Structure formats: structure tokens, C-alpha cells
Tab-separated table of C-alpha atoms and ligand atoms in Angstrom:
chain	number	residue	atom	x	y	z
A	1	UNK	CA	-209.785	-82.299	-5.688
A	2	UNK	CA	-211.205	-79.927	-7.943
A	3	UNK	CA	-214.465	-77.286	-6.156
A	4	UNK	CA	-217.550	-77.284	-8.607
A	5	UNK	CA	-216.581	-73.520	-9.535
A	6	UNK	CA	-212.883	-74.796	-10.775
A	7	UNK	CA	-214.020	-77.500	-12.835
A	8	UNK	CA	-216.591	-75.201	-14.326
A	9	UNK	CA	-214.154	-72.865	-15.343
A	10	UNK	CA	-212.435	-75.393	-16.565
A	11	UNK	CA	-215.005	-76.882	-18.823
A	12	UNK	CA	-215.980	-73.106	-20.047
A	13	UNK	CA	-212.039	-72.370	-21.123
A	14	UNK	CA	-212.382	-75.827	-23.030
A	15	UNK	CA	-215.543	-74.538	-24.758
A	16	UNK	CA	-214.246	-70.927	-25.265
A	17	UNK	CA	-210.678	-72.532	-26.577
A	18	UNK	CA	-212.642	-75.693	-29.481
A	19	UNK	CA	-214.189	-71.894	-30.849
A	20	UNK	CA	-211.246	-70.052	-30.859
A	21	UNK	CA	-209.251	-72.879	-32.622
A	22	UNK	CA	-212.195	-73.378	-35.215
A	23	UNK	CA	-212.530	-69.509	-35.763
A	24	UNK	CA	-208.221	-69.645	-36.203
A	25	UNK	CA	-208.723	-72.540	-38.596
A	26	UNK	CA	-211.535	-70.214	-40.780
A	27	UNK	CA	-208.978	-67.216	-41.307
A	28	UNK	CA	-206.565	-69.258	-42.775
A	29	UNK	CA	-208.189	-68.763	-45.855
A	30	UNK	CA	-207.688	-64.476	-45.640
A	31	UNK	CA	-204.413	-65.826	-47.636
A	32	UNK	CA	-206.425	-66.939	-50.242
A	33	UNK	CA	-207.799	-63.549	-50.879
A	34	UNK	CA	-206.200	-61.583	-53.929
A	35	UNK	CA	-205.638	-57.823	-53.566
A	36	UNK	CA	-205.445	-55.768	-57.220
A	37	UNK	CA	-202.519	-54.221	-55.728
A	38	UNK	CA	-199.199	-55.960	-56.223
A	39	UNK	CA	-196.187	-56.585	-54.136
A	40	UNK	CA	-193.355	-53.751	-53.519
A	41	UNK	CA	-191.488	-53.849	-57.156
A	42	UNK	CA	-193.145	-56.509	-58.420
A	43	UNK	CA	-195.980	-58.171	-60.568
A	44	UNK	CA	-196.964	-60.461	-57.824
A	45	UNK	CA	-200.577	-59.511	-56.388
A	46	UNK	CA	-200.706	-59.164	-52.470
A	47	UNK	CA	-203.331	-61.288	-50.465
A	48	UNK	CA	-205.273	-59.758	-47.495
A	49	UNK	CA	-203.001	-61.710	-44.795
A	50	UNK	CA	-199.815	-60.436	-46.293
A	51	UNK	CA	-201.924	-56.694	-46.763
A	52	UNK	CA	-202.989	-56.999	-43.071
A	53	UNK	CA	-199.600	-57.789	-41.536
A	54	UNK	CA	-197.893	-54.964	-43.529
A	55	UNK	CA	-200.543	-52.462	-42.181
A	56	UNK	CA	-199.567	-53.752	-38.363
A	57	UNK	CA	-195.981	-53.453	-39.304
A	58	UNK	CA	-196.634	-49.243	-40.929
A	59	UNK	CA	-199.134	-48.305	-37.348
A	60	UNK	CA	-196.055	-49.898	-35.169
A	61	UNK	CA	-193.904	-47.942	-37.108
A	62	UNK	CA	-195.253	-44.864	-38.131
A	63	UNK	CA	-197.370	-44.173	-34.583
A	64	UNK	CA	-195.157	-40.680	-34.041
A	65	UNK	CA	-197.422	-39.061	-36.738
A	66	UNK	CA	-200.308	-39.532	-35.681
A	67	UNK	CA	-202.071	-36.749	-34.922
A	68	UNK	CA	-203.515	-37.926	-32.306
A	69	UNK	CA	-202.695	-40.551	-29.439
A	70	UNK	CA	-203.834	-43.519	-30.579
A	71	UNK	CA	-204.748	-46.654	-28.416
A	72	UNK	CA	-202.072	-48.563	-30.605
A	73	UNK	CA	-203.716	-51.990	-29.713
A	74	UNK	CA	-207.080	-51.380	-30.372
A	75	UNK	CA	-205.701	-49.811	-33.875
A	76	UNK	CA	-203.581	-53.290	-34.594
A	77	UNK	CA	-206.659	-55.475	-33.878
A	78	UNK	CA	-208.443	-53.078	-36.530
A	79	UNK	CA	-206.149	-53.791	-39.149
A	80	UNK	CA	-205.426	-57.092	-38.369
A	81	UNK	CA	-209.019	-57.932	-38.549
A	82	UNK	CA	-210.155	-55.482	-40.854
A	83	UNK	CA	-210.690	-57.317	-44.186
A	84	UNK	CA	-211.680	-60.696	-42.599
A	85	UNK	CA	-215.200	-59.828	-43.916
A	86	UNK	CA	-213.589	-60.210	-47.366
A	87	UNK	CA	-213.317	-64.396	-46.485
A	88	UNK	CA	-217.334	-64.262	-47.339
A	89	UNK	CA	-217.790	-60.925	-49.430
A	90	UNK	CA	-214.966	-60.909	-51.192
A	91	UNK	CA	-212.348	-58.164	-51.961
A	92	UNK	CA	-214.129	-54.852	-53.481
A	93	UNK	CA	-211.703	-52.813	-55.638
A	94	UNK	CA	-211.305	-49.413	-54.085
A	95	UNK	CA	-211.632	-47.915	-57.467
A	96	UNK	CA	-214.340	-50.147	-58.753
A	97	UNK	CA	-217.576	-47.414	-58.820
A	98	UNK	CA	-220.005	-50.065	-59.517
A	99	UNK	CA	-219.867	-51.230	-55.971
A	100	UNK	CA	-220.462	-49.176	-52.928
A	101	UNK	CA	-217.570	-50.019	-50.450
A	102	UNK	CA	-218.496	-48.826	-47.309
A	103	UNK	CA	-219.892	-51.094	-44.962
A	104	UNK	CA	-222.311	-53.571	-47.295
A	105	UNK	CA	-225.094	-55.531	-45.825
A	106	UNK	CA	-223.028	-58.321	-47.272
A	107	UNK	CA	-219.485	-57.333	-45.206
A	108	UNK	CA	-221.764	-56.958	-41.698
A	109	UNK	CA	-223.239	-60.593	-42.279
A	110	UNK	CA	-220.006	-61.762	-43.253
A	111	UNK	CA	-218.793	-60.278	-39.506
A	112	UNK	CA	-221.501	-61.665	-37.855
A	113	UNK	CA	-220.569	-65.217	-39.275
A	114	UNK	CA	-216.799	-65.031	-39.254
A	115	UNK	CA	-216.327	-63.654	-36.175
A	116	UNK	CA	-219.620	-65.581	-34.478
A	117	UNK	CA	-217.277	-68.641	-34.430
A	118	UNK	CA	-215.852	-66.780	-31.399
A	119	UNK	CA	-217.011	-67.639	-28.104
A	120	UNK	CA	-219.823	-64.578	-27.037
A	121	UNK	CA	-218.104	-61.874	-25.840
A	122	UNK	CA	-215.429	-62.179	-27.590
A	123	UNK	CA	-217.253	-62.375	-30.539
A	124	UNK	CA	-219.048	-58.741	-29.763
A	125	UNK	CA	-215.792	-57.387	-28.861
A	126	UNK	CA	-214.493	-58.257	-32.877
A	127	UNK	CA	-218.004	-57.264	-34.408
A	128	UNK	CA	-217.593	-53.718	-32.916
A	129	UNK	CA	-214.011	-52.794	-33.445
A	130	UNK	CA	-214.438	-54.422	-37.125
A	131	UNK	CA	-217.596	-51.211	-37.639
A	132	UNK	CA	-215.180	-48.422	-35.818
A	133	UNK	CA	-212.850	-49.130	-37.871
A	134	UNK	CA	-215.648	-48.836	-40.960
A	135	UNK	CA	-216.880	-45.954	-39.702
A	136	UNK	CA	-213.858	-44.201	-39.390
A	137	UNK	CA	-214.707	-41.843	-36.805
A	138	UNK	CA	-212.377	-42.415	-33.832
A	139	UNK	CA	-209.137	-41.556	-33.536
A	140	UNK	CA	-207.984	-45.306	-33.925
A	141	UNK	CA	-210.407	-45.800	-36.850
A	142	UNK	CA	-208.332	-42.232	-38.717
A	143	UNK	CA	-205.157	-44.000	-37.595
A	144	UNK	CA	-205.710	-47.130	-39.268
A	145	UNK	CA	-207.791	-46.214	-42.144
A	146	UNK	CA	-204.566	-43.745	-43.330
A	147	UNK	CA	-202.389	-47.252	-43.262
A	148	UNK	CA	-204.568	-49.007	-45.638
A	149	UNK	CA	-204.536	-45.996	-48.052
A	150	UNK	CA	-200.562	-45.473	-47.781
A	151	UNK	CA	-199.852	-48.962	-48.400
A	152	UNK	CA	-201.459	-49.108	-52.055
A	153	UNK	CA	-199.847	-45.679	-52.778
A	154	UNK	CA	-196.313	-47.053	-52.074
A	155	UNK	CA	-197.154	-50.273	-53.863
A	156	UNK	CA	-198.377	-48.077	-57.096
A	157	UNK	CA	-195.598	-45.813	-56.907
A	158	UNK	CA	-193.167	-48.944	-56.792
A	159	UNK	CA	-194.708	-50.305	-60.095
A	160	UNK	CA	-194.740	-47.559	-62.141
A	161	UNK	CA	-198.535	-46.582	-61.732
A	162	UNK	CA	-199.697	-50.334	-60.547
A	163	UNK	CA	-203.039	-50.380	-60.499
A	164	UNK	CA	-203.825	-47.070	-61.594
A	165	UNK	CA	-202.285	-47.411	-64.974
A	166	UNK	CA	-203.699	-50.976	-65.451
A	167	UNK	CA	-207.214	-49.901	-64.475
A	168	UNK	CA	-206.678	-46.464	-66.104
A	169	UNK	CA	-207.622	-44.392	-62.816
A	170	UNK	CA	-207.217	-40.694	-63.263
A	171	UNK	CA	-205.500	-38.841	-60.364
A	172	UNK	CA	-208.646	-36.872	-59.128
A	173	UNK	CA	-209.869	-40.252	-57.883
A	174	UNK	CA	-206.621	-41.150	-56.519
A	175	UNK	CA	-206.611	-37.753	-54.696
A	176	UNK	CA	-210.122	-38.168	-53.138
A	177	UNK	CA	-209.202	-41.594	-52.067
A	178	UNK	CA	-206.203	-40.452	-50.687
A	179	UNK	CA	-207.278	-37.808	-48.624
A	180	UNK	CA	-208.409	-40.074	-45.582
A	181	UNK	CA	-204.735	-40.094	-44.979
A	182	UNK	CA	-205.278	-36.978	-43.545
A	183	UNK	CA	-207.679	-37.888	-41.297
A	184	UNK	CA	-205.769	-39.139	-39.469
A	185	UNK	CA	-201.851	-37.910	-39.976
A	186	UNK	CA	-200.946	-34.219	-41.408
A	187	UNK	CA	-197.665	-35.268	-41.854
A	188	UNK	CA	-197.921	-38.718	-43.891
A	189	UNK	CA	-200.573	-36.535	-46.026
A	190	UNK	CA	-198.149	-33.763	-46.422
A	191	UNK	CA	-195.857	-36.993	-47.964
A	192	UNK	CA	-198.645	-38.811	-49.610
A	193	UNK	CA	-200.149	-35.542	-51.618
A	194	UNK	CA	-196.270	-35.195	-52.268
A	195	UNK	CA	-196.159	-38.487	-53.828
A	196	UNK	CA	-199.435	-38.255	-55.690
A	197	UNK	CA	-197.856	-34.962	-57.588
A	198	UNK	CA	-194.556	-36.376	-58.376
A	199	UNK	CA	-196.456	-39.098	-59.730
A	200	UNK	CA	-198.380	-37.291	-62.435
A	201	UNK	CA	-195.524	-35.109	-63.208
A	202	UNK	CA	-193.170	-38.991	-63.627
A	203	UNK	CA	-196.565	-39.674	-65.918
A	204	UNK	CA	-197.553	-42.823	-64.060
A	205	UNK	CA	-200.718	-41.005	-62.702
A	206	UNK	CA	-202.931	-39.199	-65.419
A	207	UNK	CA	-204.759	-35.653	-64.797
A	208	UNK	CA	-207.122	-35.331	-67.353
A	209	UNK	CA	-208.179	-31.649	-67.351
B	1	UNK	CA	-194.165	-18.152	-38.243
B	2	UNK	CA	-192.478	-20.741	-37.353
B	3	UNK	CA	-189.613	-20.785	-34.447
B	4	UNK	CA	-186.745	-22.328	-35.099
B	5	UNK	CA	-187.630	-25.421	-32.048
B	6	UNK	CA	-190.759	-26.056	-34.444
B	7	UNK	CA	-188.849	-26.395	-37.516
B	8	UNK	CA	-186.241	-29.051	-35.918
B	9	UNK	CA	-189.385	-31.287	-34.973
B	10	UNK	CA	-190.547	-31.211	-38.191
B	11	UNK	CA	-187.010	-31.527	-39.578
B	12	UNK	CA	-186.680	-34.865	-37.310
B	13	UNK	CA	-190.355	-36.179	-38.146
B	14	UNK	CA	-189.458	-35.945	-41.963
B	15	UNK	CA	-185.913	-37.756	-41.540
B	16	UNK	CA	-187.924	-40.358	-39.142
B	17	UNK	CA	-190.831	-40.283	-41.944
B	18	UNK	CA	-188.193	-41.332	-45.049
B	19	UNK	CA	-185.752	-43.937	-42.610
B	20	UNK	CA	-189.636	-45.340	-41.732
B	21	UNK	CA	-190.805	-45.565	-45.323
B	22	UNK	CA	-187.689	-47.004	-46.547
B	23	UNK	CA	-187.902	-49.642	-43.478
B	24	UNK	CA	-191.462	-50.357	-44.699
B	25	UNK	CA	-190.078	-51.118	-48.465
B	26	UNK	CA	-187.504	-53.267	-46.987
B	27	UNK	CA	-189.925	-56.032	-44.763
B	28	UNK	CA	-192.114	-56.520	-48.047
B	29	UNK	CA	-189.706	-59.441	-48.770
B	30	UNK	CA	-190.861	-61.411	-45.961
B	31	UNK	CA	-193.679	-62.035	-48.343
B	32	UNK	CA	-191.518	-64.368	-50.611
B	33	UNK	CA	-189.959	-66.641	-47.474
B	34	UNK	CA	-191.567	-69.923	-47.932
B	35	UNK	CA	-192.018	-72.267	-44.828
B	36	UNK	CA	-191.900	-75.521	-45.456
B	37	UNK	CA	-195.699	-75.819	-43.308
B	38	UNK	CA	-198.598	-75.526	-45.766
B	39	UNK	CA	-201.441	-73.661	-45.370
B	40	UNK	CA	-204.523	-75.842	-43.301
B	41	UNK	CA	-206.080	-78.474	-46.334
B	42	UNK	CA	-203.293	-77.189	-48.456
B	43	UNK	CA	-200.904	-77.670	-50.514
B	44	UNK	CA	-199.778	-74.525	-50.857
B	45	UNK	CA	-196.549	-73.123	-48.763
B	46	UNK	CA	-197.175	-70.495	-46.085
B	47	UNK	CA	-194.839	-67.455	-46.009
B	48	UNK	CA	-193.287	-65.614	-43.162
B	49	UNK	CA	-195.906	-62.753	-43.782
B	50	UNK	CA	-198.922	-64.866	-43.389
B	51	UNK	CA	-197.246	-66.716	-40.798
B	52	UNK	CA	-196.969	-63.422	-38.940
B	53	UNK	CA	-200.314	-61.883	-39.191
B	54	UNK	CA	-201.618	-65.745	-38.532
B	55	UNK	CA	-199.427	-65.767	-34.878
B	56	UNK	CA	-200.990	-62.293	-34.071
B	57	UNK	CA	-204.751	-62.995	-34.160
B	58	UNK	CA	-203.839	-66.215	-32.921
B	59	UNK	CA	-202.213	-64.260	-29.656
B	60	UNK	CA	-205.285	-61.715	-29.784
B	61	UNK	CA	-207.987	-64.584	-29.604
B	62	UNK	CA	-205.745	-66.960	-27.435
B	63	UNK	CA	-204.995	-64.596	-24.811
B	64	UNK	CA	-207.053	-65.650	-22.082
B	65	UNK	CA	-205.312	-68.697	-21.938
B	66	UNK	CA	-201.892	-67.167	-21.076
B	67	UNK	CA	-201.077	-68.265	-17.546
B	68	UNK	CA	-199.580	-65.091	-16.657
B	69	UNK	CA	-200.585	-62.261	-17.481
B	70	UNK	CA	-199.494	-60.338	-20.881
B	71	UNK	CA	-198.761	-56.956	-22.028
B	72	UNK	CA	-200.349	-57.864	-24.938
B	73	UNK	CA	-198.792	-55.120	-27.483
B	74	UNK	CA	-195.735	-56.461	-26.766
B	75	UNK	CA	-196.694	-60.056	-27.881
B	76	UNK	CA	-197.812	-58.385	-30.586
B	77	UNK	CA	-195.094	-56.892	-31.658
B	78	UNK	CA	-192.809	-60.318	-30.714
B	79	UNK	CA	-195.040	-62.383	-33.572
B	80	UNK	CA	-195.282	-59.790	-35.721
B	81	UNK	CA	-191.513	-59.396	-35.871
B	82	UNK	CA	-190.407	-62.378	-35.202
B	83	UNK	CA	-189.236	-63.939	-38.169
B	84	UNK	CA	-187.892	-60.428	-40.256
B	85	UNK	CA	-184.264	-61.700	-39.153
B	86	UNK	CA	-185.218	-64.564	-41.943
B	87	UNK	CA	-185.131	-61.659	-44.896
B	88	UNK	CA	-181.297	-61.834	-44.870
B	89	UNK	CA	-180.625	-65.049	-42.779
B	90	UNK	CA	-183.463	-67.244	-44.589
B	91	UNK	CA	-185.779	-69.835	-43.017
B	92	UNK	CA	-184.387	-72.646	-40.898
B	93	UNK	CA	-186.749	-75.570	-40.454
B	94	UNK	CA	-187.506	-76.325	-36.796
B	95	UNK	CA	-186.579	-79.809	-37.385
B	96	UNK	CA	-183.348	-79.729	-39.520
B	97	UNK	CA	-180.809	-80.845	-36.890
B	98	UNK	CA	-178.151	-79.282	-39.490
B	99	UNK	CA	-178.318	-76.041	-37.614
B	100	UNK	CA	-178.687	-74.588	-34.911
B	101	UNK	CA	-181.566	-72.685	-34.476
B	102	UNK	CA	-181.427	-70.336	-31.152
B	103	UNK	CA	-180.302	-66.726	-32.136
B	104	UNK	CA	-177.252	-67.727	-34.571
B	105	UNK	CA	-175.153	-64.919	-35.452
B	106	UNK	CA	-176.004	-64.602	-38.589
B	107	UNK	CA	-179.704	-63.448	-37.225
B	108	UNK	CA	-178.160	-61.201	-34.647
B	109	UNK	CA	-176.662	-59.428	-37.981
B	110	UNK	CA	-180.005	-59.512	-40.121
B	111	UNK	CA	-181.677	-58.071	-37.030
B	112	UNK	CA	-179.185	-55.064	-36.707
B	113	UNK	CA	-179.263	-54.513	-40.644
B	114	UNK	CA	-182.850	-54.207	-40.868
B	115	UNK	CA	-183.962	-52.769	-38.063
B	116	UNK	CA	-181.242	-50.174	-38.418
B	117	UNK	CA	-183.227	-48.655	-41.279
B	118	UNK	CA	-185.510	-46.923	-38.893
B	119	UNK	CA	-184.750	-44.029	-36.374
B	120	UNK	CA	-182.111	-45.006	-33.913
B	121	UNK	CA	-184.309	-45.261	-30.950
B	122	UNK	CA	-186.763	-47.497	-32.929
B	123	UNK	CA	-184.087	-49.794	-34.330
B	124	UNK	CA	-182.960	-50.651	-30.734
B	125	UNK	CA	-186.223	-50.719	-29.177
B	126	UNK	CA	-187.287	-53.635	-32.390
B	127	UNK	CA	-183.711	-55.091	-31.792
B	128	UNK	CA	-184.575	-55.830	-27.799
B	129	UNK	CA	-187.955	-56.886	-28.754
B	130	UNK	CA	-186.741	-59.146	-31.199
B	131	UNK	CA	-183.962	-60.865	-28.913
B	132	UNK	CA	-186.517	-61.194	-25.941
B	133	UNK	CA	-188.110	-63.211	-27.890
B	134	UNK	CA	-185.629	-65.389	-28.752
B	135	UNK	CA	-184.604	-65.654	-25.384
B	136	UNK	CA	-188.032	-66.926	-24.299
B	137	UNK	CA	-187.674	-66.477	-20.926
B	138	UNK	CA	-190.719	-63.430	-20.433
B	139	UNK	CA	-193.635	-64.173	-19.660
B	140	UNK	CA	-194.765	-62.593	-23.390
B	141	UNK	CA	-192.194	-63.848	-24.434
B	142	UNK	CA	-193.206	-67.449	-23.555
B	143	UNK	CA	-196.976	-66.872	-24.589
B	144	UNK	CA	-195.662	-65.533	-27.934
B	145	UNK	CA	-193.887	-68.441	-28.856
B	146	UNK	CA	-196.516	-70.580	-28.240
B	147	UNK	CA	-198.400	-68.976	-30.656
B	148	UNK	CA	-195.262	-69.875	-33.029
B	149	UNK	CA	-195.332	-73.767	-32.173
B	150	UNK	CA	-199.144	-73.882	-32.125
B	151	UNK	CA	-199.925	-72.829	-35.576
B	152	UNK	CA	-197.895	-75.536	-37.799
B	153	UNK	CA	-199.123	-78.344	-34.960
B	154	UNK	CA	-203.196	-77.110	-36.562
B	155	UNK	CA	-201.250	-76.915	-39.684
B	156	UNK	CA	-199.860	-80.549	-40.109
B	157	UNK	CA	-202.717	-82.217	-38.401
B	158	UNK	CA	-205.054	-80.237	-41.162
B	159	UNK	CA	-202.565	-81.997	-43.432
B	160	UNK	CA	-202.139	-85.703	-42.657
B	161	UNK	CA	-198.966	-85.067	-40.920
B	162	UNK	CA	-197.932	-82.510	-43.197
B	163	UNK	CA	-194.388	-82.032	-42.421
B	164	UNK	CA	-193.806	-85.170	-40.019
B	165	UNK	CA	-194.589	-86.799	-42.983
B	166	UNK	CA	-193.056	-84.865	-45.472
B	167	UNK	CA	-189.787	-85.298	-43.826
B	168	UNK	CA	-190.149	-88.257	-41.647
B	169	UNK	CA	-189.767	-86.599	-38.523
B	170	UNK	CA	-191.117	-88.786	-35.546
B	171	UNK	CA	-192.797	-88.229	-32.320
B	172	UNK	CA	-190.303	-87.798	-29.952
B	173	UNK	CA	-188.664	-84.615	-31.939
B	174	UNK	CA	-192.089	-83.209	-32.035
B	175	UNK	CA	-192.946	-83.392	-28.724
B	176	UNK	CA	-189.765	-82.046	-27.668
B	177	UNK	CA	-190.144	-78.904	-29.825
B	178	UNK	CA	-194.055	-78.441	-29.063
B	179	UNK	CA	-193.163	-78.773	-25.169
B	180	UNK	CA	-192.324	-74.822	-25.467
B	181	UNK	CA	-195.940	-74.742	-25.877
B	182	UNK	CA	-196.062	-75.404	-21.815
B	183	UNK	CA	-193.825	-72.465	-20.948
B	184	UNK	CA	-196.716	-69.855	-22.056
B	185	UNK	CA	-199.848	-72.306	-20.970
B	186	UNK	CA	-200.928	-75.148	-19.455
B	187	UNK	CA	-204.079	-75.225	-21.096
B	188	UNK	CA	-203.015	-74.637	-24.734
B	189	UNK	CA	-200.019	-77.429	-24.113
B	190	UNK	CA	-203.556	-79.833	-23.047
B	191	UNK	CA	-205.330	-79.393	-25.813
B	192	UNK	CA	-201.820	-79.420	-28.335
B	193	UNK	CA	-200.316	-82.576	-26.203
B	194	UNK	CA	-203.530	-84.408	-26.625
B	195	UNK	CA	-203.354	-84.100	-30.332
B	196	UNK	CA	-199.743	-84.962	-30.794
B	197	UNK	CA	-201.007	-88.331	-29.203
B	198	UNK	CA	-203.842	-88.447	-31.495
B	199	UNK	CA	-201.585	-87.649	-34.420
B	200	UNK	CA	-199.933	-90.825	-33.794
B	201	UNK	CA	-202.948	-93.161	-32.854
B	202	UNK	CA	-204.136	-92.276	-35.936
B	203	UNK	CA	-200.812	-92.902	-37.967
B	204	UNK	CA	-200.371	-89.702	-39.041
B	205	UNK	CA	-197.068	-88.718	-36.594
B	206	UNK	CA	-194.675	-92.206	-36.541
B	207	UNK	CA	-193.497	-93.260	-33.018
B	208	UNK	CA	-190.617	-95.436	-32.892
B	209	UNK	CA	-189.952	-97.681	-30.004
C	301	CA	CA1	-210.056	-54.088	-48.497
């Protein structure tokens, strides 16, 4: 027969799992969620699931250069989380200057919702790793934040200019955006600021003088 | 200046840097494999990207249901992995009884293609991971994949049967295949064993006599 603390736990894992499988069932629509950027070689826009994977697969990957050790879980549950804000606020275009990216009012309730589906702690766990990774001041935060800049790059450079010739974004911008990179890796921002160069010299990034 | 040790790392950490990058390039295509599940209340086909980052937040926020305990990277890395194989050896529905599933050769070549892109050590260490968890017998192993038959169980039950219906597959066959759900926890394999029997009370899984 089951004690009274058994079948408690019981009932609590019950009530922690109906929240987990209703917060799993919320996400689902992260793949709804157009990017500007567009698939490797192609005019096919990527959506935040397909962004967020492909930033899990590059910090796997590319851990060796960081330039610091990173705490390579806590850095995938950043990116792998990291735009699920976007579900209720909606994806702001890096280079769009009328909007303010970092860290809205509108992105923190959107947390607080989204990841409030969660049972409690779980839920406070998800709510603070999604603002270190905003605030970009820990060593995972750098990590991570350099993967969601080197993605786009890679994706531009693949479509002749991407989104910086269809929005008409001028390589200073590019350069300051870019920079984060370096935050957290000297050596994939000693290949990124490569990249950025051959770029304007190929004439698929302009430098207005 | 710098000694000649210093300049072979950063020799080696460039050659890793451009056999990463062009690995990177190379998994975007997981982004076109269609499943034949649909997205939840959709009609619209997931892909093996989606799938992926799906299986890992799913294995983030499911953990505590594992019954043993997991190194929880390497689940991570299992579902995010998982299904790159599928990039040269395509998708093979779970319940076409044409093939063979389990680790076909053709996989076993896909997975030594691709993951050979990257540095030698990471190409083998990928390669194990990925055959572990085909195997299934670890415990991540086991809690990884099921995270892999969870997800389309939500999915076709979101769906009206989705798939089961789609392709007239009947109880029996699913409840084999969701069994694997056990091996990684009794408590998930509850709560998805409870709605398989729902599924068909409510005519939306057949069950023949
Ligand atoms: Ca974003």
C-alpha cells in the first residue's frame, strides 16, 4: 500500500507533469514564427524553432572557441528557450531602429506567461536563464549571444547579402551588430569580421563613406 | 611574438573552425525533411528541425520524470542529433512495415558522411552518440527516446488521430511502438498509455478485435 508521503508525491508529479505537457503544447507554435533571415542558400525564411535548434547544434559544435568555459547546458537551455518570448511579442528585426530590442516590457510579460505554464520552480528557473541570456553578461549569456549573431551572418553570406541587401543595411550596422561575437569568442570574431570584409569587397554588403 | 606551439593551436582551431562551419552549412537541410506528423491543430507537416528542438525542451522540462537518473547534456545532444542520419537516408515512417527501421546501413553511412565533416575527434564522439541512441539500451538513451515517441502521440491526439487516421494504422501497432515510452519512465508511459486508450474510446485510434 502506498504511505501518505508516496501518494503525495505522486499526485504533485501528476500536477507538475498536466503543466509541463500544456506548456509543451504552447511552444509548438515557436514554428509558426517567421525570421527575416532565410534558410542556408535559399529564399525560404527560417522560423524560430528551426533558428533555435541550429544555434544548439553551432554551441555543441563550436564550444572549443569559447573563450571562456562555458556551462554548455545552461548555454543550450538559453538558446533553446531564448526567443520563446517571440510566441506573444513577436519577432523584432535586429536591424529594425524603430524598435528597441533589448529586453521590452512586452518580451518579460511574454516570459512570465509562457513560461508561467510551468509548474513553480521550474517556471523561475526558465524566467531567469531567459534575462541572463538578455543581459548578456555571463560567460554563458557571451557564449550564446555570439551563436545567434553568427547564424544570420552565414545565412546572409549564403544569399548573396540576404537581408542586408533586401533591407538595404549598410555594413557599419552590420559591424556593430556583429561585434557581440566577440564577447564571447576571439576566434569566431577574428572569422566573422573576416567575413563581414570579404563581403563588402564581393559588394553584397555596402560601406557608404 | 608568437612561439611556434602557439601558432599550431591556432593553426588547428582555424582548420577545426572551417571543418565546423562547413558541418554547420551541411545540417541546414534537416530543415526541408518533412514528417508525416503535423504540427498540434495543424495541418501543416513538422520537419526534422522542429522536431529536434521540440524533443529537447521536451527532455529539459520532462526530466524529472526520468526514472533514472540522466546526464542530461547527453540527452540533449541524443534528440538534437538524432534524426541528421535522415539528410542523406530520408525519413522512414515509424509505422511503414516496408522497412526496417533500427540502424539500417544506409544510416550507419549518412552518420559517418556527415559527421565526418567536423574534426576527427568530434565526428566520432557525434557518431557514438548517435548509435547509443539507436541502441536504446542507456539509461539517456531510453529517456531520450521517449521524448521521440511522446511528441507525435500529443501530436495526433491534437489532430483527431492524425496519422492513425491518415494511414489507418490501429491500436495494437501503436501501442507496441509507444511501449518504448516505458523503458525511460513509468510515469510518462501512465499518462501516454492512458491516452492511447482514450484515443480509441473516443474513436479517434481504431481497435480491431
Ligand atoms: Ca530573435
Amino acid at each position: 500500500m502506498q504511505s501518505e508521503k508516496q501518494k503525495n508525491q505522486t499526485e504533485t508529479e501528476k500536477n507538475h507533469l498536466l503543466k509541463q505537457i500544456s506548456f509543451i503544447k504552447e511552444i509548438d507554435q515557436l514554428k509558426y514564427i517567421q525570421r527575416k533571415t532565410r534558410l542556408f542558400n535559399s529564399n525560404r525564411q527560417e522560423n524560430d524553432a528551426e533558428h533555435s535548434w541550429h544555434l544548439a547544434m553551432m554551441a555543441l559544435i563550436l564550444a572549443e572557441h569559447s573563450d571562456k568555459p562555458v556551462d554548455m547546458l545552461k548555454v543550450l537551455k538559453m538558446v533553446l528557450i531564448h526567443d520563446i518570448v517571440e510566441i506573444d511579442a513577436g519577432d523584432t528585426f535586429i536591424y529594425d531602429t524603430s524598435k528597441n530590442h533589448t529586453n521590452t516590457q512586452e518580451e518579460l510579460a511574454a516570459a512570465k506567461r509562457i513560461f508561467g505554464l510551468l509548474p513553480e520552480k521550474q517556471a523561475e528557473e526558465f524566467v531567469e536563464i531567459w534575462k541572463e541570456f538578455e543581459e548578456g553578461t555571463s560567460d554563458e549569456a557571451k557564449f550564446a549571444r555570439s551563436m545567434d549573431r553568427l547564424e544570420p551572418l552565414l545565412q546572409n553570406i549564403s544569399n548573396k547579402g540576404g537581408t542586408w541587401v533586401e533591407f538595404n543595411v549598410d555594413y557599419r550596422k552590420v559591424y556593430e551588430k556583429k561585434k557581440a561575437i566577440k564577447e564571447g569568442s576571439a576566434a569566431l570574431w577574428n572569422y566573422a569580421e573576416n567575413l563581414i570584409n570579404d563581403s563588402v569587397k564581393e559588394g553584397i554588403l555596402k560601406k557608404n563613406p
